[in-house]
Rosetta silent file (secondary structure, phi, psi, omega in degrees, C-alpha in Angstrom):
SEQUENCE: MAAAAAISAPPRPPRLALPLHPSHTSSAAPPPMRALPILRGRLRRLTTAVHAVKQDAAVWTPAPVSAVGAATADGSIFHVAVDLSDAADLADSYTSPGQYLQIRVPSGGGEELKPAFMAVASPPGAGARFEFLVKSVPGTTAERLCGLRDGDVVELGAVMGKGFPLERITPADAAQTVLIFAAGTGISTIRSLVEFGFGANERADVRLYYGARSLNTMAYQDRFKNWESAGLKVIPVLSQPDDSWKGERGYAQHAFLRAKNIVNPSSTGAVLCGQRQMQEVRTFVVSGSL
SCORE:     score description
SCORE:     0.000 S_00000001
   1 L     0.000  130.348 -178.839   30.622    6.454   -8.240 S_00000001
   2 L   -91.983 -158.972 -171.956   29.550    4.649   -5.181 S_00000001
   3 L   -54.098  130.955  172.110   26.697    2.345   -4.553 S_00000001
   4 L  -132.963  152.831 -174.361   23.770    2.691   -6.811 S_00000001
   5 L  -123.109   76.377 -179.005   20.658    0.680   -6.886 S_00000001
   6 L   -87.306  101.336  178.449   19.213    0.556  -10.246 S_00000001
   7 L  -103.743  121.467  177.148   16.418   -1.812  -10.015 S_00000001
   8 L   -98.045 -167.026 -175.242   14.406   -2.080  -13.092 S_00000001
   9 E  -102.342  171.799 -178.606   11.328   -4.245  -12.829 S_00000001
  10 L   -79.918  163.286 -176.186   10.667   -7.984  -12.931 S_00000001
  11 L   -66.591   96.516  173.165    9.620   -9.797  -16.018 S_00000001
  12 L    57.217   31.364  161.642    6.009   -9.012  -16.340 S_00000001
  13 L   -94.231 -140.549 -175.115    4.851   -9.188  -12.817 S_00000001
  14 L   -56.362   57.095 -174.384    3.888   -5.902  -11.622 S_00000001
  15 L    31.815   36.845 -173.433    5.888   -4.652  -14.429 S_00000001
  16 L   -36.784  147.158 -179.176    7.920   -5.126  -11.572 S_00000001
  17 E   -60.785   77.918  168.508   10.724   -3.134  -11.146 S_00000001
  18 L  -172.475   78.114  -53.545   13.538   -4.764  -12.608 S_00000001
  19 L   -49.105  110.436  174.954   12.603   -3.802  -16.055 S_00000001
  20 L  -136.435  -34.970 -158.252    8.919   -3.101  -15.870 S_00000001
  21 E  -125.105  169.801 -176.182    6.806   -0.167  -17.058 S_00000001
  22 L   -97.749  164.486  172.446    6.298    2.068  -20.076 S_00000001
  23 L   167.780 -164.316  179.780    7.139    5.722  -20.803 S_00000001
  24 L   -79.609  150.762 -178.858    9.239    8.107  -22.916 S_00000001
  25 L   -93.136  151.337 -179.158   12.710    7.010  -23.836 S_00000001
  26 L   -88.115  139.248 -179.681   15.817    8.872  -22.829 S_00000001
  27 L   -85.057  -15.921 -178.553   18.091   10.230  -25.531 S_00000001
  28 L   -73.348  135.807  178.782   21.120   10.146  -23.256 S_00000001
  29 L   -77.236  132.479 -177.849   23.449    7.204  -23.774 S_00000001
  30 L   -67.868  143.934 -179.394   23.824    5.198  -20.575 S_00000001
  31 L   -75.183  168.740  178.473   27.318    5.241  -19.013 S_00000001
  32 L   -57.971  140.529 -177.684   29.400    2.119  -18.511 S_00000001
  33 H   -59.452  -33.551 -177.954   27.867   -0.099  -15.892 S_00000001
  34 H   -64.281  -24.366 -177.470   31.124   -0.227  -13.917 S_00000001
  35 H   -74.452  -19.075 -177.561   30.865    3.522  -13.393 S_00000001
  36 L  -137.856   94.049  177.069   27.617    3.142  -11.516 S_00000001
  37 L   -64.161  102.851 -178.074   27.064    0.230   -9.145 S_00000001
  38 L  -109.669  144.770  179.067   23.299    0.120   -9.267 S_00000001
  39 L   -69.466  104.378 -179.690   21.007   -2.111   -7.248 S_00000001
  40 L  -104.831  121.819  176.535   19.681   -4.325   -9.958 S_00000001
  41 L   -79.889   98.758 -162.002   16.864   -6.667   -9.128 S_00000001
  42 L   -65.704   57.599  175.427   18.231   -9.213  -11.532 S_00000001
  43 L  -100.719  131.193 -177.178   15.021  -10.092  -13.322 S_00000001
  44 L  -133.873  153.053 -179.943   15.418  -10.355  -17.045 S_00000001
  45 H   -59.509  -36.308  179.060   13.205  -11.157  -19.978 S_00000001
  46 H   -61.986  -43.831  178.736   15.527  -14.029  -20.863 S_00000001
  47 H   -58.458  -43.004  179.768   15.048  -15.484  -17.424 S_00000001
  48 H   -59.097  -44.729 -179.037   11.328  -15.156  -17.899 S_00000001
  49 H   -63.486  -42.476 -179.547   11.476  -16.993  -21.198 S_00000001
  50 H   -61.382  -46.235 -179.610   13.566  -19.820  -19.788 S_00000001
  51 H   -66.304  -31.162  179.340   11.171  -20.342  -16.900 S_00000001
  52 H   -66.539  -39.804  179.195    8.224  -20.191  -19.239 S_00000001
  53 H   -62.871  -37.657 -177.427    9.720  -23.042  -21.290 S_00000001
  54 L   -89.688    8.473 -172.831   10.191  -25.082  -18.109 S_00000001
  55 H   -53.961  -43.185 -176.396    6.797  -24.174  -16.779 S_00000001
  56 H   -63.964  -26.946 -177.858    5.274  -27.624  -17.136 S_00000001
  57 H   -91.890   -2.043 -176.669    8.076  -29.119  -15.077 S_00000001
  58 L   -70.514  155.481  176.009    7.821  -26.493  -12.312 S_00000001
  59 L   -92.532  125.140 -179.797    6.691  -27.384   -8.830 S_00000001
  60 L  -109.688  132.949 -179.670    3.459  -25.607   -7.944 S_00000001
  61 E  -108.045  115.954  178.009    2.394  -25.044   -4.346 S_00000001
  62 E   -73.354  141.194  178.712   -1.351  -24.657   -3.685 S_00000001
  63 E  -154.907  144.167 -178.546   -2.253  -22.031   -1.101 S_00000001
  64 E   -82.663  146.015  173.232   -5.475  -20.272   -0.088 S_00000001
  65 E   -73.701  133.245 -178.779   -6.088  -16.596   -0.579 S_00000001
  66 E  -107.177  -15.143  178.491   -6.480  -14.879    2.803 S_00000001
  67 E  -165.707  139.198  173.727   -7.411  -11.365    1.674 S_00000001
  68 E  -140.334  129.909  178.712   -8.328   -9.462   -1.479 S_00000001
  69 E  -165.099  159.698 -178.761   -9.185   -5.774   -1.522 S_00000001
  70 E   -63.001  136.156  179.192   -8.794   -2.547   -3.445 S_00000001
  71 L  -103.579  -13.029  179.683   -5.379   -0.922   -3.026 S_00000001
  72 L  -130.316  157.470 -177.169   -6.298    2.319   -4.814 S_00000001
  73 L   -63.215  -29.549 -178.188   -9.257    4.646   -4.651 S_00000001
  74 L   -88.248   -2.382  176.720  -10.229    3.947   -8.250 S_00000001
  75 L    73.336   18.336 -178.857  -10.183    0.153   -7.741 S_00000001
  76 L   -87.498  -18.661 -177.899   -7.694   -0.507  -10.566 S_00000001
  77 E  -128.805  141.359 -174.435   -5.075   -2.112   -8.297 S_00000001
  78 E  -124.513  150.265  165.842   -5.680   -4.735   -5.594 S_00000001
  79 E   -87.348  131.972  173.559   -3.982   -6.122   -2.515 S_00000001
  80 E  -129.589  123.184  178.549   -3.875   -9.916   -2.691 S_00000001
  81 E  -114.782  139.973 -178.785   -2.591  -11.948    0.274 S_00000001
  82 E  -122.492  132.452 -177.402   -1.887  -15.662    0.225 S_00000001
  83 E   -83.250  121.273 -178.928   -1.695  -17.846    3.334 S_00000001
  84 L  -110.693   25.819  179.706    1.471  -19.960    3.494 S_00000001
  85 L   -56.257  -33.424  179.396    0.768  -21.651    6.819 S_00000001
  86 L  -101.943   16.657 -179.455    1.040  -25.021    5.063 S_00000001
  87 L  -138.987   55.104 -175.825    3.929  -23.994    2.820 S_00000001
  88 H   -60.311  -36.034 -179.183    6.697  -23.022    5.233 S_00000001
  89 H   -63.883  -40.040  179.560    9.487  -24.008    2.857 S_00000001
  90 H   -66.154  -45.044  178.946    8.181  -21.639    0.189 S_00000001
  91 H   -60.708  -40.036 -177.952    7.846  -18.800    2.701 S_00000001
  92 H   -72.391  -20.018 -178.782   11.379  -19.386    3.999 S_00000001
  93 L   -77.066  -10.561  178.135   12.824  -19.345    0.441 S_00000001
  94 L   -89.934  105.853 -169.343   11.924  -15.664    0.139 S_00000001
  95 L  -122.408  -12.169 -174.968   15.018  -13.996    1.567 S_00000001
  96 L  -140.903  135.558  175.540   15.599  -10.727   -0.284 S_00000001
  97 L   -57.078  140.571 -178.828   13.418   -7.760   -1.298 S_00000001
  98 L   101.052   -8.292  175.903   12.905   -7.734   -5.057 S_00000001
  99 L   -76.374  161.481 -174.336   12.370  -11.466   -5.480 S_00000001
 100 E  -148.033  175.967  177.904    9.346  -12.690   -7.385 S_00000001
 101 E  -157.395  177.245  175.932    7.469  -15.791   -8.461 S_00000001
 102 E  -100.200  146.433  174.854    4.763  -17.083  -10.762 S_00000001
 103 E  -128.904  139.853  171.875    1.133  -17.395   -9.774 S_00000001
 104 E  -134.825  152.394 -179.327   -1.623  -19.263  -11.518 S_00000001
 105 L  -111.007  117.691  178.946   -5.300  -19.655  -10.765 S_00000001
 106 L   -51.843  133.784 -173.725   -6.773  -23.147  -11.300 S_00000001
 107 L   -75.985  -27.364 -176.683   -9.323  -22.850  -14.064 S_00000001
 108 L    62.043   34.365  178.465  -11.880  -25.297  -12.738 S_00000001
 109 L    96.236   -5.480  178.220  -12.715  -26.324  -16.274 S_00000001
 110 L   -89.522 -165.082 -178.244  -12.536  -22.825  -17.714 S_00000001
 111 L   -68.189  132.298  176.872   -9.988  -21.228  -19.991 S_00000001
 112 L   -79.512  130.417  178.984   -6.395  -21.826  -18.963 S_00000001
 113 L  -113.908  153.017  179.563   -4.433  -18.599  -18.644 S_00000001
 114 L   -64.437  142.792  175.021   -0.665  -18.133  -18.531 S_00000001
 115 L   -59.161  152.016  178.184    0.760  -17.795  -15.034 S_00000001
 116 E  -103.139  140.680  172.662    1.530  -14.252  -13.965 S_00000001
 117 E   -85.596  129.177 -178.187    4.891  -13.078  -12.671 S_00000001
 118 E  -134.122  133.578  172.093    4.394  -11.176   -9.438 S_00000001
 119 E   -77.886  143.651  175.978    6.844   -9.436   -7.141 S_00000001
 120 L   -79.843  122.110 -176.654    6.344  -10.175   -3.470 S_00000001
 121 L   -85.065  -32.455  177.204    5.292   -6.892   -1.871 S_00000001
 122 L   -73.619  150.526 -177.761    5.572   -7.963    1.763 S_00000001
 123 L   -75.376  154.718  174.119    9.119   -8.001    3.175 S_00000001
 124 L   -56.907  144.319  178.274   11.072  -11.211    3.805 S_00000001
 125 L    79.325   11.976 -177.668   10.528  -12.610    7.272 S_00000001
 126 L   -86.060    6.718  178.760    7.042  -11.101    7.608 S_00000001
 127 L   112.187 -175.712 -174.925    5.480  -14.457    8.448 S_00000001
 128 L   -83.299   64.380 -174.692    3.667  -17.278    6.632 S_00000001
 129 E  -162.985  132.469  170.921    2.029  -14.960    4.125 S_00000001
 130 E  -108.577  135.020  176.109    2.901  -13.435    0.770 S_00000001
 131 E  -115.458  144.544 -177.830    1.293  -10.158   -0.226 S_00000001
 132 E  -132.573  153.738  173.057    1.067   -8.859   -3.789 S_00000001
 133 E  -112.425  114.677 -169.183    0.031   -5.660   -5.497 S_00000001
 134 E  -121.686  125.813  174.604   -1.952   -6.599   -8.593 S_00000001
 135 E   -91.152  126.842 -177.863   -3.247   -4.436  -11.414 S_00000001
 136 L   -75.644  117.556  178.581   -6.376   -5.887  -12.965 S_00000001
 137 L  -120.459  120.526 -175.457   -5.858   -6.407  -16.715 S_00000001
 138 L   -52.640  135.594  174.955   -8.790   -7.892  -18.659 S_00000001
 139 L    80.121   13.663 -177.313   -8.321  -11.448  -19.872 S_00000001
 140 L  -122.650  169.545  174.283   -5.285  -12.214  -17.716 S_00000001
 141 H   -60.946  -34.707  178.102   -4.403  -14.156  -14.611 S_00000001
 142 H   -57.895  -42.929  178.593   -4.050  -10.797  -12.855 S_00000001
 143 H   -62.115  -41.289  178.070   -7.722  -10.081  -13.470 S_00000001
 144 H   -62.456  -41.037  179.711   -8.653  -13.478  -12.015 S_00000001
 145 H   -60.043  -42.334 -177.095   -6.530  -12.823   -8.961 S_00000001
 146 H   -69.225  -19.100 -179.920   -8.316   -9.530   -8.315 S_00000001
 147 L   -97.640    4.202 -178.953  -11.675  -11.326   -8.478 S_00000001
 148 L   -76.137  165.947  177.440  -10.866  -14.054   -5.945 S_00000001
 149 L  -123.410  164.251  177.477  -12.370  -14.351   -2.487 S_00000001
 150 L   -55.032  132.276  178.597  -10.955  -15.481    0.856 S_00000001
 151 L    97.694  -21.130  175.561  -10.401  -19.222    0.774 S_00000001
 152 L   -63.369  147.798 -175.375  -10.028  -19.531   -3.009 S_00000001
 153 E  -103.263  134.169  171.855   -6.897  -21.480   -3.911 S_00000001
 154 E  -117.012  170.529  176.629   -4.077  -20.276   -6.100 S_00000001
 155 E  -122.723  130.814 -176.231   -0.850  -22.055   -7.088 S_00000001
 156 E  -110.502  136.014  173.317    2.567  -20.513   -6.515 S_00000001
 157 L   -84.556 -175.450 -179.006    5.787  -21.332   -8.299 S_00000001
 158 L   -70.288  151.986  174.960    9.232  -21.164   -6.731 S_00000001
 159 L   -68.024  134.220 -175.876   10.659  -17.868   -5.537 S_00000001
 160 E  -121.078  163.225  175.242   12.968  -16.512   -8.255 S_00000001
 161 L    79.588  164.167  179.090   15.757  -13.975   -8.605 S_00000001
 162 L   -97.833   -6.811  179.982   18.388  -12.773   -6.152 S_00000001
 163 L    77.985 -169.239  179.895   16.532   -9.593   -5.292 S_00000001
 164 L   -72.148  129.842  177.353   18.139   -6.227   -4.711 S_00000001
 165 L   -75.837   77.112 -174.140   21.901   -6.412   -4.167 S_00000001
 166 H   -62.365  -19.676 -179.738   21.741   -4.445   -0.916 S_00000001
 167 H   -61.353  -20.891 -178.862   25.442   -5.068   -0.323 S_00000001
 168 H   -74.969  -16.514  175.958   26.115   -2.301   -2.847 S_00000001
 169 H  -120.884   27.737 -179.273   24.706    0.308   -0.507 S_00000001
 170 L  -124.591  135.493    0.286   25.929   -1.320    2.688 S_00000001
 171 L   -73.977 -179.899 -176.412   27.095   -0.094    5.126 S_00000001
 172 H   -58.302  -32.226 -179.391   25.142    3.154    5.295 S_00000001
 173 H   -63.806  -23.035 -179.438   28.361    5.188    5.000 S_00000001
 174 H   -72.562  -22.462  179.804   28.859    3.755    1.509 S_00000001
 175 L  -147.539   84.241  179.580   25.697    5.479    0.259 S_00000001
 176 L   -70.920  -22.005  173.861   24.642    8.381    2.438 S_00000001
 177 E  -113.739  126.964  174.810   22.196    9.369   -0.305 S_00000001
 178 E  -127.674  119.942  178.788   19.768    6.768   -1.670 S_00000001
 179 E  -103.214  124.893 -177.815   17.352    7.799   -4.399 S_00000001
 180 E  -117.824  131.530 -178.684   14.374    5.487   -4.980 S_00000001
 181 E  -126.105  131.530  178.492   12.098    5.704   -8.019 S_00000001
 182 E  -143.329  151.809  176.592    8.895    3.771   -8.559 S_00000001
 183 E  -139.425  138.352  175.620    5.908    3.968  -10.876 S_00000001
 184 H    58.545 -135.342 -179.800    2.566    2.208  -10.724 S_00000001
 185 H   -74.017   -3.338  173.650    2.726   -1.298   -9.293 S_00000001
 186 H   -61.058  -16.078  178.794    6.508   -1.007   -9.226 S_00000001
 187 H   -67.778  -16.858 -179.143    5.961    0.337   -5.731 S_00000001
 188 H   -60.979  -44.730  179.946    5.356   -3.249   -4.579 S_00000001
 189 H   -71.666  -30.145  177.443    9.071   -4.127   -4.581 S_00000001
 190 H   -67.641  -38.547  175.139    9.891   -0.794   -3.013 S_00000001
 191 H   -58.445  -44.838 -178.420    7.544   -1.614   -0.152 S_00000001
 192 H   -62.123  -37.432 -179.706    9.391   -4.890    0.392 S_00000001
 193 H   -68.732  -49.373 -176.869   12.703   -3.003    0.431 S_00000001
 194 H   -63.065  -45.203 -176.027   11.592   -0.219    2.755 S_00000001
 195 H   -79.336  -18.116  173.414    9.861   -2.493    5.249 S_00000001
 196 H   -73.099  -34.981  176.901   12.691   -5.027    5.190 S_00000001
 197 L    96.753  128.076  176.236   14.981   -2.191    6.274 S_00000001
 198 L  -140.600   28.624  175.838   18.243   -0.890    4.829 S_00000001
 199 L    72.784   37.182 -179.169   19.276    1.644    7.452 S_00000001
 200 H   -58.923  -38.698 -178.950   17.413    4.658    6.052 S_00000001
 201 H   -66.737  -16.750 -179.548   17.604    6.405    9.415 S_00000001
 202 H   -92.100    0.639 -178.256   21.393    6.053    9.328 S_00000001
 203 L  -109.003  158.515 -177.962   21.708    7.933    6.034 S_00000001
 204 L   -75.842  -33.342 -170.756   21.675   11.650    5.314 S_00000001
 205 E  -152.701  108.151  176.351   19.180   11.649    2.477 S_00000001
 206 E  -125.555  116.734 -175.523   16.790    8.855    1.404 S_00000001
 207 E  -122.674  140.231  172.193   14.073    9.895   -1.060 S_00000001
 208 E  -115.051  115.012  172.289   11.269    7.984   -2.764 S_00000001
 209 E   -96.260  112.312 -172.501    9.890    9.538   -5.950 S_00000001
 210 E  -115.053  112.556 -175.863    6.640    7.688   -6.537 S_00000001
 211 E   -97.839  137.558  175.600    4.903    8.284   -9.875 S_00000001
 212 E  -153.960  166.645  178.243    1.207    7.684  -10.626 S_00000001
 213 L   -66.475  -45.845 -178.924   -1.480    9.251  -12.779 S_00000001
 214 L  -153.647  173.888  177.279   -3.345   10.693   -9.812 S_00000001
 215 H   -61.971  -28.328 -179.922   -3.797   10.156   -6.097 S_00000001
 216 H   -68.649  -17.933 -178.856   -6.705    7.831   -6.945 S_00000001
 217 H  -110.281   14.577 -176.505   -4.263    5.420   -8.654 S_00000001
 218 L  -104.134  119.918 -179.145   -1.540    5.570   -5.973 S_00000001
 219 L   -86.349  165.122  172.418   -1.228    2.574   -3.659 S_00000001
 220 L    64.545   20.650  178.535    0.146    2.363   -0.100 S_00000001
 221 H   -61.735  -27.840  179.391   -0.723    5.920    0.864 S_00000001
 222 H   -71.590  -10.378 -179.130   -1.694    4.582    4.281 S_00000001
 223 H  -100.573   -8.084 -173.376    1.931    3.453    4.752 S_00000001
 224 H   -58.302  -43.011 -178.038    3.658    6.745    3.926 S_00000001
 225 H   -62.680  -40.591  178.666    3.799    7.988    7.520 S_00000001
 226 H   -65.911  -40.260  178.987    5.398    4.763    8.714 S_00000001
 227 H   -64.082  -40.368 -178.684    7.921    4.867    5.901 S_00000001
 228 H   -69.182  -33.359  177.142    8.799    8.451    6.688 S_00000001
 229 H   -66.429  -20.469  178.659    9.229    7.621   10.380 S_00000001
 230 L   -90.057    4.744  175.723   11.829    5.052    9.215 S_00000001
 231 L   104.997    8.314 -177.124   13.873    7.786    7.497 S_00000001
 232 L  -104.532  129.787  173.725   12.343    7.868    4.013 S_00000001
 233 E   -93.338  119.278 -178.809   11.076   11.081    2.417 S_00000001
 234 E   -94.449  125.437  179.068    8.118   10.272    0.137 S_00000001
 235 E  -121.280   96.850  177.066    7.615   12.553   -2.876 S_00000001
 236 E   -68.451  138.478  178.498    4.441   11.753   -4.852 S_00000001
 237 E  -129.228  117.265 -174.298    4.656   12.744   -8.508 S_00000001
 238 E  -107.337  132.107  179.494    1.405   12.845  -10.499 S_00000001
 239 L   -87.134  -25.089 -179.692    1.253   12.810  -14.304 S_00000001
 240 L  -135.909   59.694 -177.203   -2.478   13.672  -14.532 S_00000001
 241 L   -78.118  164.409  173.263   -3.412   15.513  -11.317 S_00000001
 242 L   -86.121  176.481 -173.363   -6.470   17.682  -10.872 S_00000001
 243 L   -64.711  -17.818 -178.942   -6.190   21.451  -10.375 S_00000001
 244 L   -80.136  -13.050 -176.249   -6.044   21.135   -6.590 S_00000001
 245 L   -72.317  126.083 -177.994   -2.735   19.285   -6.648 S_00000001
 246 L  -108.670   -0.404 -176.649    0.152   21.459   -5.412 S_00000001
 247 L   -89.914 -156.811 -177.943    2.912   18.854   -5.469 S_00000001
 248 E   -70.686  144.450  178.979    5.237   17.498   -8.165 S_00000001
 249 E  -124.170  157.224  176.069    3.874   16.870  -11.666 S_00000001
 250 L   102.049 -134.007  178.878    5.071   14.805  -14.608 S_00000001
 251 L  -110.557  153.434 -174.151    7.285   11.739  -14.209 S_00000001
 252 H   -56.340  -46.667 -176.697    9.143   10.618  -11.112 S_00000001
 253 H   -65.174  -32.626 -178.625   12.613   10.853  -12.659 S_00000001
 254 H   -72.978  -30.715  175.505   11.924   14.335  -13.980 S_00000001
 255 H   -61.418  -41.190  177.535   10.906   15.556  -10.544 S_00000001
 256 H   -67.212  -44.036 -177.594   14.325   14.509   -9.301 S_00000001
 257 H   -64.131  -28.102  175.708   16.117   16.041  -12.274 S_00000001
 258 H   -70.384  -35.247 -178.929   14.429   19.342  -11.577 S_00000001
 259 H   -75.702  -48.522  178.820   15.701   19.283   -7.995 S_00000001
 260 L    49.704   38.090 -177.813   19.241   18.089   -8.730 S_00000001
 261 L  -105.632   75.097  174.859   20.150   18.284   -5.073 S_00000001
 262 L  -112.152  125.247 -178.203   22.795   15.626   -4.549 S_00000001
 263 L   -72.439  -46.536 -175.678   25.609   16.553   -2.190 S_00000001
 264 L  -140.724   98.288 -179.506   28.050   13.822   -3.217 S_00000001
 265 H   -56.209  -26.405 -176.697   27.377   11.661   -6.330 S_00000001
 266 H   -74.403  -12.136  176.552   30.199    9.307   -5.305 S_00000001
 267 H  -124.594   41.402 -177.588   28.234    8.183   -2.243 S_00000001
 268 E  -118.554  132.834  176.230   24.825    8.020   -3.909 S_00000001
 269 E  -113.541  151.088  179.093   22.773    4.903   -4.593 S_00000001
 270 E  -131.314  129.586  176.449   19.747    4.670   -6.904 S_00000001
 271 E  -113.686  116.101 -177.786   16.926    2.131   -6.807 S_00000001
 272 E  -113.014  127.158 -178.369   14.827    2.120   -9.959 S_00000001
 273 E  -143.570   88.628 -178.418   11.607    0.156  -10.154 S_00000001
 274 L   160.358 -119.144 -173.202    9.290    1.021  -13.004 S_00000001
 275 E   -72.637  143.909  178.093    9.740    2.789  -16.311 S_00000001
 276 H   -59.564  -32.061 -175.805   12.833    2.181  -18.422 S_00000001
 277 H   -65.088  -13.700  177.352   13.193    5.933  -18.807 S_00000001
 278 H   -64.335  -16.589  179.903   14.188    6.147  -15.150 S_00000001
 279 H   -60.294  -21.235 -179.206   17.642    5.048  -16.347 S_00000001
 280 H   -65.520  -24.370  174.458   18.316    8.661  -17.284 S_00000001
 281 H   -59.451  -44.722  179.468   18.679    9.331  -13.563 S_00000001
 282 H   -59.097  -42.334 -178.559   21.673    7.002  -13.578 S_00000001
 283 H   -60.164  -43.870 -178.460   23.155    8.896  -16.510 S_00000001
 284 H   -68.993  -39.964 -179.170   22.939   12.193  -14.696 S_00000001
 285 H   -66.475  -44.274 -177.453   24.312   10.819  -11.443 S_00000001
 286 H   -67.529  -41.456 -177.496   27.251    9.100  -13.114 S_00000001
 287 H   -73.331  -19.140  179.678   28.136   12.045  -15.320 S_00000001
 288 L    77.543    8.349 -178.308   27.951   14.398  -12.357 S_00000001
 289 L   -86.367   63.251 -177.834   25.949   16.878  -14.451 S_00000001
 290 L  -110.581    0.000    0.000   23.548   17.757  -11.667 S_00000001
């Protein structure tokens, strides 16, 4: 088995892809990890717990919000951008797609909320600005972030994680097929990966299966054309579409399993960012039962 990129979501940021989102569990037993080199965005719950314990000793960098706006038609997910013009060291420490950090919103005398883990959605090297994709959840820091205005100040922790191990699908010949799976806000890390660049145009087949309830809950639709011009085929998969939808239905991983069109599993990489159940894709690729 050649390069695979199994990125699960980060610890409770956008259910970030390096374990992150919910769904049905797969009955298939996962194969040995050595059989499938997968791109793992090495975020783990244990790491999250350790950093939570050390939270009080962490260094927090204040930075102003430069933009907040709806990222989906239904207004359940927001774009939040933070200006790092006065925090160059923090901006420079972000070097690999899939990295994440903690964000907290000063209470101003109100209730203190736990910091939120957020994956950086903008690619490394994009300038003195971090962008995030945030789902508003009542009673959380995420909800406060979505309600901020330009100029409001947030506090950012250090950039964490090693990000996606892109060396496992480099050079392009090592993984001529790259399968990317994302659900919900897990698409934030995929955006950072795609816009950072990993030679999609140099590969034979690069597909993104992007799962959401409906088009109204799907972010980054305005970026699809640019992504496709860079060599990525975007396949939206809706779990609760209306009757007019003619595309894929159900879950992202199941849309792929229905297609089963992999030319050479030994030169196939997989990037998983969302539901745990996406791991069944790895099982099928490794076993060769496609």
